[in-house]
Short mmCIF file of C-alpha atoms and ligand atoms in Angstrom, two decimals:
data_model
loop_
_atom_site.label_atom_id
_atom_site.label_comp_id
_atom_site.label_asym_id
_atom_site.label_seq_id
_atom_site.Cartn_x
_atom_site.Cartn_y
_atom_site.Cartn_z
CA MET A 1 -46.21 238.99 87.06
CA ALA A 2 -46.69 242.42 88.56
CA THR A 3 -43.85 244.82 89.19
CA LEU A 4 -43.19 247.52 91.73
CA GLU A 5 -41.00 250.48 90.85
CA PHE A 6 -39.58 252.85 93.44
CA ILE A 7 -39.98 256.34 92.07
CA GLY A 8 -39.59 258.59 95.11
CA ALA A 9 -38.89 258.60 98.86
CA ALA A 10 -36.17 256.09 98.07
CA ARG A 11 -33.27 256.78 100.43
CA GLN A 12 -34.89 260.10 101.26
CA VAL A 13 -37.87 261.14 103.36
CA THR A 14 -39.84 263.23 100.91
CA GLY A 15 -41.29 262.65 97.42
CA SER A 16 -43.26 259.49 98.27
CA CYS A 17 -44.22 257.70 95.02
CA HIS A 18 -44.38 254.01 94.05
CA LEU A 19 -45.54 252.53 90.76
CA ILE A 20 -47.32 249.18 90.46
CA LYS A 21 -47.76 247.57 87.03
CA THR A 22 -49.74 244.39 86.64
CA GLY A 23 -49.56 243.92 82.89
CA ALA A 24 -53.17 245.01 82.54
CA THR A 25 -53.16 248.11 84.74
CA THR A 26 -50.82 250.67 86.25
CA ILE A 27 -51.35 252.50 89.51
CA LEU A 28 -49.38 254.90 91.69
CA LEU A 29 -49.21 254.87 95.45
CA ASP A 30 -48.76 258.54 96.44
CA CYS A 31 -47.41 261.29 94.23
CA GLY A 32 -45.48 263.43 96.68
CA MET A 33 -43.33 266.49 96.39
CA ASN A 34 -39.61 266.52 97.17
CA GLN A 35 -38.90 269.02 99.93
CA GLY A 36 -35.86 270.63 101.49
CA GLY A 37 -33.89 273.02 99.29
CA ALA A 38 -32.69 273.58 95.74
CA LYS A 39 -31.97 269.93 94.92
CA ALA A 40 -35.53 268.98 95.88
CA ASP A 41 -36.92 271.82 93.73
CA GLU A 42 -34.94 270.50 90.79
CA GLN A 43 -36.29 266.97 91.34
CA ASN A 44 -39.83 268.36 91.29
CA GLU A 45 -39.21 270.11 87.96
CA GLN A 46 -38.05 266.92 86.25
CA ALA A 47 -40.45 264.98 84.04
CA PHE A 48 -42.00 261.90 85.68
CA PRO A 49 -40.04 258.75 84.81
CA PHE A 50 -43.31 257.24 83.50
CA ASP A 51 -46.12 258.46 81.28
CA PRO A 52 -48.84 260.05 83.45
CA LYS A 53 -51.40 259.24 80.72
CA GLN A 54 -50.75 255.55 81.31
CA ILE A 55 -51.63 255.68 85.01
CA ASP A 56 -55.09 254.24 85.67
CA ALA A 57 -55.46 255.42 89.27
CA VAL A 58 -53.60 256.92 92.19
CA VAL A 59 -54.04 255.73 95.76
CA LEU A 60 -53.08 258.36 98.29
CA SER A 61 -51.97 257.46 101.81
CA HIS A 62 -52.51 260.90 103.35
CA ALA A 63 -52.61 264.61 102.68
CA HIS A 64 -49.06 265.70 103.58
CA ILE A 65 -47.38 267.45 100.65
CA ASP A 66 -44.49 264.98 100.54
CA HIS A 67 -47.17 262.40 99.60
CA SER A 68 -49.69 264.45 97.61
CA GLY A 69 -47.81 267.52 96.36
CA LEU A 70 -47.08 266.46 92.78
CA LEU A 71 -50.64 265.27 92.02
CA PRO A 72 -51.55 268.53 90.22
CA LYS A 73 -48.40 268.19 88.10
CA LEU A 74 -49.47 264.63 87.28
CA VAL A 75 -52.80 266.00 86.06
CA LYS A 76 -51.08 268.79 84.14
CA ASP A 77 -48.99 266.13 82.42
CA GLY A 78 -51.98 264.10 81.31
CA PHE A 79 -53.25 261.90 84.17
CA LYS A 80 -57.05 261.59 83.98
CA GLY A 81 -57.90 258.80 86.41
CA PRO A 82 -59.34 258.78 89.92
CA VAL A 83 -57.37 259.57 93.08
CA TYR A 84 -58.54 257.32 95.92
CA CYS A 85 -58.19 258.72 99.42
CA THR A 86 -59.99 258.72 102.76
CA PRO A 87 -62.75 261.32 103.40
CA ALA A 88 -60.56 263.48 105.66
CA THR A 89 -57.70 263.37 103.16
CA HIS A 90 -60.25 264.36 100.51
CA ASP A 91 -60.96 267.54 102.49
CA LEU A 92 -57.38 268.24 103.49
CA ILE A 93 -55.78 268.06 100.04
CA ASP A 94 -58.16 270.77 98.84
CA LEU A 95 -56.56 273.08 101.36
CA MET A 96 -53.01 271.88 101.03
CA LEU A 97 -52.69 271.69 97.27
CA LYS A 98 -54.23 275.12 96.77
CA ASP A 99 -51.71 276.47 99.25
CA SER A 100 -48.93 274.63 97.43
CA ALA A 101 -50.01 276.14 94.07
CA LYS A 102 -50.04 279.63 95.57
CA LEU A 103 -46.55 279.10 97.00
CA ALA A 104 -45.28 277.84 93.63
CA GLN A 105 -46.75 280.94 91.99
CA LYS A 106 -45.10 283.24 94.52
CA ASP A 107 -41.71 281.52 94.16
CA VAL A 108 -41.83 281.86 90.40
CA GLU A 109 -42.83 285.52 90.55
CA TRP A 110 -39.89 286.17 92.86
CA SER A 111 -37.40 284.31 90.63
CA ASN A 112 -38.79 285.91 87.48
CA LYS A 113 -38.26 289.38 88.88
CA HIS A 114 -34.54 288.62 89.03
CA ARG A 115 -34.46 286.64 85.79
CA LYS A 116 -36.13 289.48 83.90
CA ARG A 117 -33.44 291.91 85.03
CA ALA A 118 -30.76 289.42 84.08
CA GLY A 119 -32.34 288.95 80.64
CA LYS A 120 -32.99 285.25 81.39
CA GLU A 121 -35.92 283.18 80.17
CA LEU A 122 -38.91 283.37 82.53
CA LEU A 123 -40.00 280.33 84.54
CA GLU A 124 -43.44 278.80 84.86
CA PRO A 125 -44.85 277.53 88.18
CA LEU A 126 -44.82 273.79 88.77
CA TYR A 127 -48.62 273.95 88.56
CA ASP A 128 -51.36 276.46 89.09
CA LEU A 129 -54.75 276.66 90.80
CA GLU A 130 -56.49 275.45 87.67
CA ASP A 131 -54.45 272.23 87.71
CA VAL A 132 -55.36 271.81 91.38
CA ASP A 133 -59.07 272.25 90.60
CA THR A 134 -58.86 269.64 87.84
CA LEU A 135 -57.13 267.24 90.20
CA LEU A 136 -59.62 267.85 93.02
CA ALA A 137 -62.47 266.84 90.70
CA GLN A 138 -60.76 263.45 90.30
CA ARG A 139 -60.87 262.62 94.04
CA GLN A 140 -62.77 259.53 95.18
CA ALA A 141 -63.29 259.21 98.92
CA VAL A 142 -63.17 255.69 100.35
CA ASP A 143 -63.82 254.99 104.02
CA ILE A 144 -61.17 253.35 106.14
CA GLY A 145 -61.91 249.62 106.22
CA SER A 146 -63.88 249.33 102.93
CA LYS A 147 -62.44 247.16 100.22
CA VAL A 148 -62.96 248.59 96.74
CA SER A 149 -62.07 247.60 93.20
CA ILE A 150 -60.05 250.32 91.53
CA THR A 151 -59.05 248.58 88.29
CA GLY A 152 -59.94 245.25 86.68
CA ASP A 153 -57.31 243.44 88.71
CA ILE A 154 -56.61 245.60 91.76
CA ARG A 155 -58.59 246.13 94.93
CA ILE A 156 -57.50 248.35 97.80
CA ARG A 157 -58.43 248.88 101.42
CA PHE A 158 -57.40 251.78 103.65
CA ARG A 159 -56.49 251.03 107.25
CA GLU A 160 -55.88 253.48 110.08
CA ALA A 161 -52.27 254.78 110.14
CA GLY A 162 -52.65 257.08 113.15
CA HIS A 163 -50.27 259.71 111.71
CA ILE A 164 -52.55 262.69 110.90
CA ILE A 165 -56.28 262.81 110.50
CA GLY A 166 -57.35 260.68 107.53
CA SER A 167 -53.93 259.03 107.21
CA ALA A 168 -54.02 255.49 105.95
CA ILE A 169 -52.02 252.36 105.52
CA ILE A 170 -52.83 251.01 102.05
CA GLU A 171 -53.55 247.34 101.40
CA VAL A 172 -53.28 246.50 97.70
CA PHE A 173 -54.74 243.19 96.46
CA ILE A 174 -53.51 242.27 93.00
CA ASN A 175 -55.25 239.45 91.15
CA ASP A 176 -53.54 237.96 88.20
CA GLN A 177 -55.01 234.83 86.63
CA ARG A 178 -53.03 232.47 88.77
CA ARG A 179 -52.75 234.05 92.17
CA GLN A 180 -53.47 236.96 94.44
CA THR A 181 -50.61 239.12 95.69
CA LYS A 182 -51.06 241.41 98.65
CA LEU A 183 -48.89 244.46 99.07
CA VAL A 184 -49.07 246.60 102.19
CA PHE A 185 -47.77 250.16 102.10
CA SER A 186 -47.41 251.59 105.60
CA GLY A 187 -47.73 255.20 104.42
CA ASP A 188 -46.51 257.31 107.32
CA LEU A 189 -47.03 255.32 110.48
CA GLY A 190 -48.18 257.19 113.58
CA ASN A 191 -46.50 257.35 116.93
CA ASP A 192 -48.53 255.29 119.44
CA SER A 193 -48.23 257.93 122.12
CA GLN A 194 -49.77 260.69 119.96
CA VAL A 195 -52.96 262.07 121.39
CA LEU A 196 -56.22 262.66 119.49
CA LEU A 197 -55.55 259.97 116.88
CA ARG A 198 -56.08 256.24 117.01
CA ASP A 199 -53.14 253.85 116.97
CA PRO A 200 -52.11 252.30 113.64
CA ASP A 201 -54.14 249.21 112.72
CA ILE A 202 -52.35 245.93 113.09
CA ILE A 203 -52.09 243.86 109.91
CA GLU A 204 -50.68 240.35 109.88
CA SER A 205 -50.33 239.15 106.34
CA ALA A 206 -48.75 240.40 103.14
CA ASP A 207 -46.50 239.24 100.33
CA VAL A 208 -44.77 242.58 100.02
CA LEU A 209 -44.36 245.27 102.67
CA LEU A 210 -43.28 248.85 102.03
CA LEU A 211 -42.30 250.36 105.34
CA GLU A 212 -41.51 253.97 106.14
CA SER A 213 -38.30 254.49 108.09
CA THR A 214 -38.14 258.20 109.00
CA TYR A 215 -37.01 257.39 112.55
CA GLY A 216 -35.47 254.01 111.80
CA ASP A 217 -32.43 254.79 113.90
CA ARG A 218 -33.87 256.19 117.09
CA CYS A 219 -36.43 255.89 119.82
CA HIS A 220 -38.45 258.93 120.77
CA ARG A 221 -38.20 260.38 124.19
CA ASP A 222 -41.34 259.32 126.03
CA LEU A 223 -44.30 261.66 126.00
CA PRO A 224 -44.38 262.63 129.72
CA THR A 225 -40.71 263.72 129.51
CA THR A 226 -41.38 265.64 126.29
CA LEU A 227 -44.35 267.40 127.84
CA GLU A 228 -42.29 268.29 130.88
CA GLU A 229 -39.65 269.83 128.58
CA PHE A 230 -42.30 271.64 126.62
CA TYR A 231 -43.94 273.15 129.68
CA ARG A 232 -40.54 274.03 131.17
CA ALA A 233 -39.54 275.89 127.99
CA LEU A 234 -42.85 277.77 128.10
CA ASP A 235 -42.35 278.67 131.76
CA ASP A 236 -38.74 279.82 131.16
CA ALA A 237 -39.92 282.08 128.36
CA ALA A 238 -42.78 283.48 130.45
CA GLN A 239 -40.51 284.24 133.38
CA GLY A 240 -38.06 286.04 131.09
CA GLY A 241 -40.91 288.00 129.53
CA ALA A 242 -40.08 286.44 126.17
CA ASN A 243 -42.12 285.34 123.22
CA VAL A 244 -42.18 281.72 122.13
CA LEU A 245 -42.04 280.83 118.44
CA ILE A 246 -43.20 277.38 117.45
CA PRO A 247 -42.76 276.42 113.80
CA SER A 248 -45.40 273.82 113.22
CA PHE A 249 -46.95 271.69 110.53
CA ALA A 250 -50.44 272.99 109.88
CA VAL A 251 -51.98 269.57 109.90
CA GLY A 252 -51.63 267.35 112.92
CA ARG A 253 -48.89 268.84 115.05
CA THR A 254 -50.67 272.17 115.42
CA GLN A 255 -53.86 270.57 116.67
CA GLU A 256 -51.90 268.44 119.09
CA LEU A 257 -50.15 271.54 120.46
CA LEU A 258 -53.51 273.27 120.88
CA TYR A 259 -54.69 270.25 122.81
CA TYR A 260 -51.73 270.40 125.24
CA LEU A 261 -51.84 274.19 125.59
CA GLY A 262 -55.54 273.92 126.43
CA LEU A 263 -54.81 271.24 128.99
CA ARG A 264 -52.16 273.46 130.62
CA HIS A 265 -54.35 276.55 130.52
CA ARG A 266 -57.28 274.73 132.09
CA ALA A 267 -55.02 273.52 134.88
CA GLY A 268 -54.22 277.21 135.55
CA LYS A 269 -50.55 276.65 134.79
CA LEU A 270 -50.05 278.36 131.45
CA GLN A 271 -48.38 281.68 132.20
CA GLN A 272 -48.68 283.17 128.71
CA LYS A 273 -51.52 285.54 127.96
CA PHE A 274 -52.00 284.74 124.28
CA VAL A 275 -51.60 281.86 121.92
CA PHE A 276 -51.54 283.02 118.32
CA LEU A 277 -52.33 280.56 115.61
CA ASP A 278 -50.67 282.58 112.88
CA SER A 279 -51.31 280.39 109.87
CA PRO A 280 -54.39 280.57 107.65
CA MET A 281 -53.69 277.01 106.63
CA ALA A 282 -53.45 275.71 110.21
CA ILE A 283 -56.67 277.57 111.06
CA SER A 284 -58.48 275.88 108.15
CA ALA A 285 -56.87 272.52 108.97
CA SER A 286 -58.11 272.84 112.56
CA ASP A 287 -61.62 273.40 111.18
CA ILE A 288 -61.27 270.22 109.11
CA TYR A 289 -60.06 268.34 112.18
CA HIS A 290 -63.12 269.59 113.95
CA ARG A 291 -65.36 268.41 111.13
CA HIS A 292 -63.91 264.89 111.32
CA ILE A 293 -64.14 264.65 115.08
CA ASN A 294 -65.55 261.12 114.72
CA LEU A 295 -62.06 259.93 113.74
CA PHE A 296 -60.50 261.00 117.02
CA SER A 297 -59.61 258.50 119.64
CA HIS A 298 -61.82 259.07 122.65
CA GLU A 299 -59.41 257.56 125.11
CA ASP A 300 -57.42 260.69 125.77
CA SER A 301 -59.60 263.24 127.48
CA GLN A 302 -63.32 263.44 127.96
CA ALA A 303 -63.08 267.13 128.90
CA PHE A 304 -61.50 267.82 125.55
CA TYR A 305 -64.28 266.14 123.60
CA THR A 306 -66.91 268.03 125.50
CA ALA A 307 -65.20 271.37 124.86
CA ILE A 308 -64.13 270.74 121.28
CA GLU A 309 -67.71 269.99 120.25
CA LYS A 310 -68.15 273.76 120.18
CA GLY A 311 -64.75 274.61 118.74
CA TRP A 312 -61.08 275.10 119.49
CA GLN A 313 -61.67 278.43 121.23
CA ASP A 314 -63.86 276.71 123.80
CA TRP A 315 -61.00 274.40 124.57
CA LEU A 316 -58.33 277.14 124.68
CA PRO A 317 -59.95 280.52 125.38
CA ILE A 318 -56.70 282.51 124.95
CA LEU A 319 -56.36 281.30 121.37
CA ARG A 320 -56.28 284.02 118.72
CA CYS A 321 -56.51 282.92 115.10
CA THR A 322 -54.83 285.46 112.84
CA ARG A 323 -55.86 284.89 109.25
CA SER A 324 -55.06 288.25 107.68
CA THR A 325 -51.58 289.66 107.00
CA GLU A 326 -52.45 292.77 109.04
CA GLU A 327 -53.36 290.68 112.09
CA SER A 328 -50.17 288.69 111.66
CA MET A 329 -48.02 291.81 111.43
CA ALA A 330 -49.65 293.22 114.54
CA ILE A 331 -48.14 290.32 116.51
CA ASN A 332 -44.72 291.96 115.98
CA ARG A 333 -45.71 294.66 118.45
CA ILE A 334 -46.05 292.16 121.27
CA GLN A 335 -42.76 292.18 123.14
CA GLY A 336 -43.36 289.21 125.41
CA GLY A 337 -45.83 286.77 126.92
CA ALA A 338 -47.09 285.28 123.67
CA ILE A 339 -46.87 281.87 122.09
CA ILE A 340 -46.83 282.13 118.30
CA ILE A 341 -47.53 278.98 116.32
CA ALA A 342 -46.82 279.54 112.64
CA GLY A 343 -45.95 277.55 109.52
CA ASN A 344 -44.25 276.20 107.78
CA GLY A 345 -43.05 273.34 109.86
CA MET A 346 -39.50 273.20 108.51
CA CYS A 347 -39.09 277.01 108.49
CA THR A 348 -38.41 277.18 104.76
CA GLY A 349 -41.21 279.69 104.16
CA GLY A 350 -44.56 280.84 105.51
CA ARG A 351 -45.16 283.29 108.31
CA ILE A 352 -42.67 281.73 110.71
CA VAL A 353 -39.78 283.14 108.67
CA HIS A 354 -41.13 286.67 109.17
CA HIS A 355 -41.19 286.07 112.92
CA PHE A 356 -37.66 284.69 112.66
CA LYS A 357 -36.51 287.82 110.87
CA ASN A 358 -37.96 289.93 113.68
CA GLN A 359 -37.09 287.80 116.68
CA LEU A 360 -34.44 285.12 116.04
CA TRP A 361 -31.54 287.54 116.62
CA ARG A 362 -32.86 288.49 120.07
CA SER A 363 -31.53 286.53 123.02
CA ASN A 364 -34.90 287.06 124.63
CA THR A 365 -36.73 284.74 122.24
CA HIS A 366 -37.46 281.06 122.62
CA VAL A 367 -37.95 278.77 119.64
CA ILE A 368 -39.44 275.35 120.23
CA ILE A 369 -38.89 272.84 117.43
CA VAL A 370 -41.55 270.17 117.61
CA GLY A 371 -41.27 268.33 114.30
CA PHE A 372 -39.00 266.59 111.85
CA GLN A 373 -36.56 268.92 110.06
CA VAL A 374 -35.31 267.70 106.70
CA GLN A 375 -31.68 268.20 105.65
CA GLY A 376 -31.21 271.56 103.97
CA SER A 377 -34.07 273.31 105.78
CA THR A 378 -33.67 276.34 108.05
CA GLY A 379 -35.25 274.33 110.86
CA ARG A 380 -32.55 271.66 110.52
CA ALA A 381 -29.85 274.36 110.70
CA LEU A 382 -31.36 275.60 113.99
CA VAL A 383 -31.52 272.09 115.41
CA ASP A 384 -27.88 271.56 114.38
CA GLY A 385 -26.85 274.70 116.27
CA ALA A 386 -26.14 277.10 113.39
CA SER A 387 -24.97 280.52 114.59
CA HIS A 388 -26.44 282.29 111.54
CA VAL A 389 -29.23 281.42 109.14
CA LYS A 390 -30.47 282.97 105.93
CA VAL A 391 -34.00 284.27 106.37
CA LEU A 392 -35.81 286.09 103.55
CA GLY A 393 -32.46 286.96 102.00
CA ASN A 394 -31.06 288.35 105.27
CA ASP A 395 -28.24 286.91 107.31
CA ILE A 396 -29.72 286.53 110.79
CA ALA A 397 -27.70 285.72 113.90
CA VAL A 398 -29.29 282.99 115.98
CA LYS A 399 -29.34 284.40 119.50
CA ALA A 400 -32.69 282.91 120.49
CA LYS A 401 -32.82 279.88 122.73
CA ILE A 402 -33.60 276.82 120.60
CA HIS A 403 -35.42 273.89 122.23
CA THR A 404 -35.70 270.69 120.22
CA LEU A 405 -38.37 268.26 121.36
CA GLY A 406 -38.29 264.86 119.69
CA GLY A 407 -41.11 263.18 121.54
CA PHE A 408 -43.99 264.92 119.72
CA SER A 409 -43.21 263.07 116.55
CA ALA A 410 -46.11 261.98 114.37
CA HIS A 411 -43.99 259.06 113.18
CA ALA A 412 -43.36 255.70 114.76
CA ASP A 413 -39.84 255.32 116.14
CA GLN A 414 -37.54 252.34 115.63
CA LYS A 415 -39.14 250.30 118.39
CA GLN A 416 -42.67 250.99 117.12
CA LEU A 417 -41.70 250.25 113.50
CA LEU A 418 -40.23 246.91 114.52
CA GLU A 419 -43.23 246.13 116.66
CA TRP A 420 -45.77 247.03 113.97
CA ALA A 421 -43.91 245.15 111.23
CA GLY A 422 -43.34 242.29 113.67
CA HIS A 423 -47.02 241.36 113.33
CA PHE A 424 -46.21 240.19 109.79
CA LYS A 425 -43.62 237.80 111.22
CA LYS A 426 -45.49 234.68 110.15
CA SER A 427 -46.03 235.70 106.54
CA LYS A 428 -42.57 237.37 106.39
CA PRO A 429 -43.27 239.51 103.33
CA GLU A 430 -40.56 240.89 101.12
CA LEU A 431 -39.64 244.00 103.01
CA HIS A 432 -38.59 247.28 101.41
CA LEU A 433 -37.66 250.34 103.43
CA VAL A 434 -38.79 253.69 102.04
CA HIS A 435 -39.30 257.26 103.33
CA GLY A 436 -36.06 257.66 105.26
CA GLU A 437 -32.56 259.02 104.99
CA LEU A 438 -29.95 256.33 104.38
CA ASP A 439 -28.44 256.19 107.89
CA PRO A 440 -31.75 255.58 109.69
CA MET A 441 -32.59 253.00 107.01
CA LEU A 442 -29.32 251.13 107.58
CA ALA A 443 -29.93 251.14 111.34
CA LEU A 444 -33.44 249.78 110.83
CA GLN A 445 -32.18 247.17 108.37
CA LYS A 446 -29.71 245.98 111.00
CA ALA A 447 -32.41 245.91 113.68
CA PHE A 448 -34.71 243.79 111.46
CA HIS A 449 -31.85 241.38 110.90
CA GLN A 450 -30.93 241.16 114.58
CA GLN A 451 -34.45 240.94 115.95
CA TYR A 452 -36.23 238.82 113.34
CA GLY A 453 -33.51 237.52 111.00
CA TRP A 454 -35.47 239.33 108.32
CA TYR A 455 -33.77 241.00 105.35
CA ALA A 456 -34.95 244.53 104.66
CA ASN A 457 -34.14 245.84 101.20
CA ILE A 458 -33.21 249.51 100.78
CA PRO A 459 -34.19 250.35 97.21
CA THR A 460 -32.84 253.26 95.18
CA ALA A 461 -35.01 255.39 92.94
CA GLY A 462 -35.61 253.58 89.66
CA ASP A 463 -35.27 250.06 91.12
CA VAL A 464 -37.91 247.64 89.87
CA VAL A 465 -38.83 244.44 91.71
CA GLN A 466 -41.22 241.68 90.75
CA ILE A 467 -44.07 241.15 93.14
ZN1 LIG B 1 -46.90 262.46 106.68
ZN1 LIG B 2 -44.21 261.62 104.81
#
């Protein structure tokens, strides 16, 4: 009998990690980082609750750090097996994990400066670039739709998840001598109304279903309304001669924003003169998106596909990509009329916090929040209406106008989760909710009960179930 252990993203959104043991082999689904403040940092520092040397393989749903971010630590702690992922994820984690290692290094240097003065023991980074390089050599790209054997008794198949480029739902087929068990892990499930990406594949049978529940308690505002709000916020800012700051995830959301800004510009309605993509990571991610253009859904806009063939700048001619620190700092001199897209998405670091330091205290600044903000992050504080936030050690008054747009989400909402999982109705797998805060999970659990009479379990970290 195989077992499934919930290691991470149990009653929380980040730190996705699930352990499957069959008796003969042991695999991990995802090995993600915990994000969102000091408690998450502590969780990341803790030893894995299993022996990384005993893991035969990792199967990775997608490149986001809350799914992939502890892979280099796994390698540092002795994991030597392959990491299966889709080709786009293969390219993206190169970028994202190197960035993550650099951030870890920077954080440690900063802490150590203070610890040294206080006579405290110096810290080591969670992992370094060498660990990332070792991990990257263990990647094995598998196309969406191909079924492959990964251990003597486990086969897997990636299916389209429609969340970011390369994101996958994972089907796990476990053969023990007597029977085959099929587990489906939704990974992060895309929002049907997202542009550029395909919709999540529909799957109808499973024995066990692990379902994300980030937005288990709410339905997104529809896309036309969200776009209207977005364009109105941009127009308001332009008329007031203000700058617009958009904290954005480098992978996925940024490219979607570029798509809409291009659309608006081409219609002659974008009043801003410049769009700055002020994130080396988002610039590289956009290049990777461009390289995997074959994965895009072609339903959305033929004009876009014609323009994007040549590059993002052909689609949005007022786009300025600022890779260097000098170019980024030069943006500070622009007093109005610019849209500045910068990472990181939850405003806990990256270049956006420098722009916050310079502009958040001005009433003539607009901030547009376009993505999920985890508890404890600066972005969440802004969404919740904080009057002051701590930015780079400074207490900054929030005078800027904050717009929160829910409808751009890259995640399925409650209705879409129920609909997608509803296709399993006949096989009614054992259902476990993961990747959500407790309240949304409870709401989703209730909805499953009311709509399908189907019990959804909400595991805690460390729970083990037989599958
Ligand atoms: Zn994700
Ligand atoms: Zn996630």
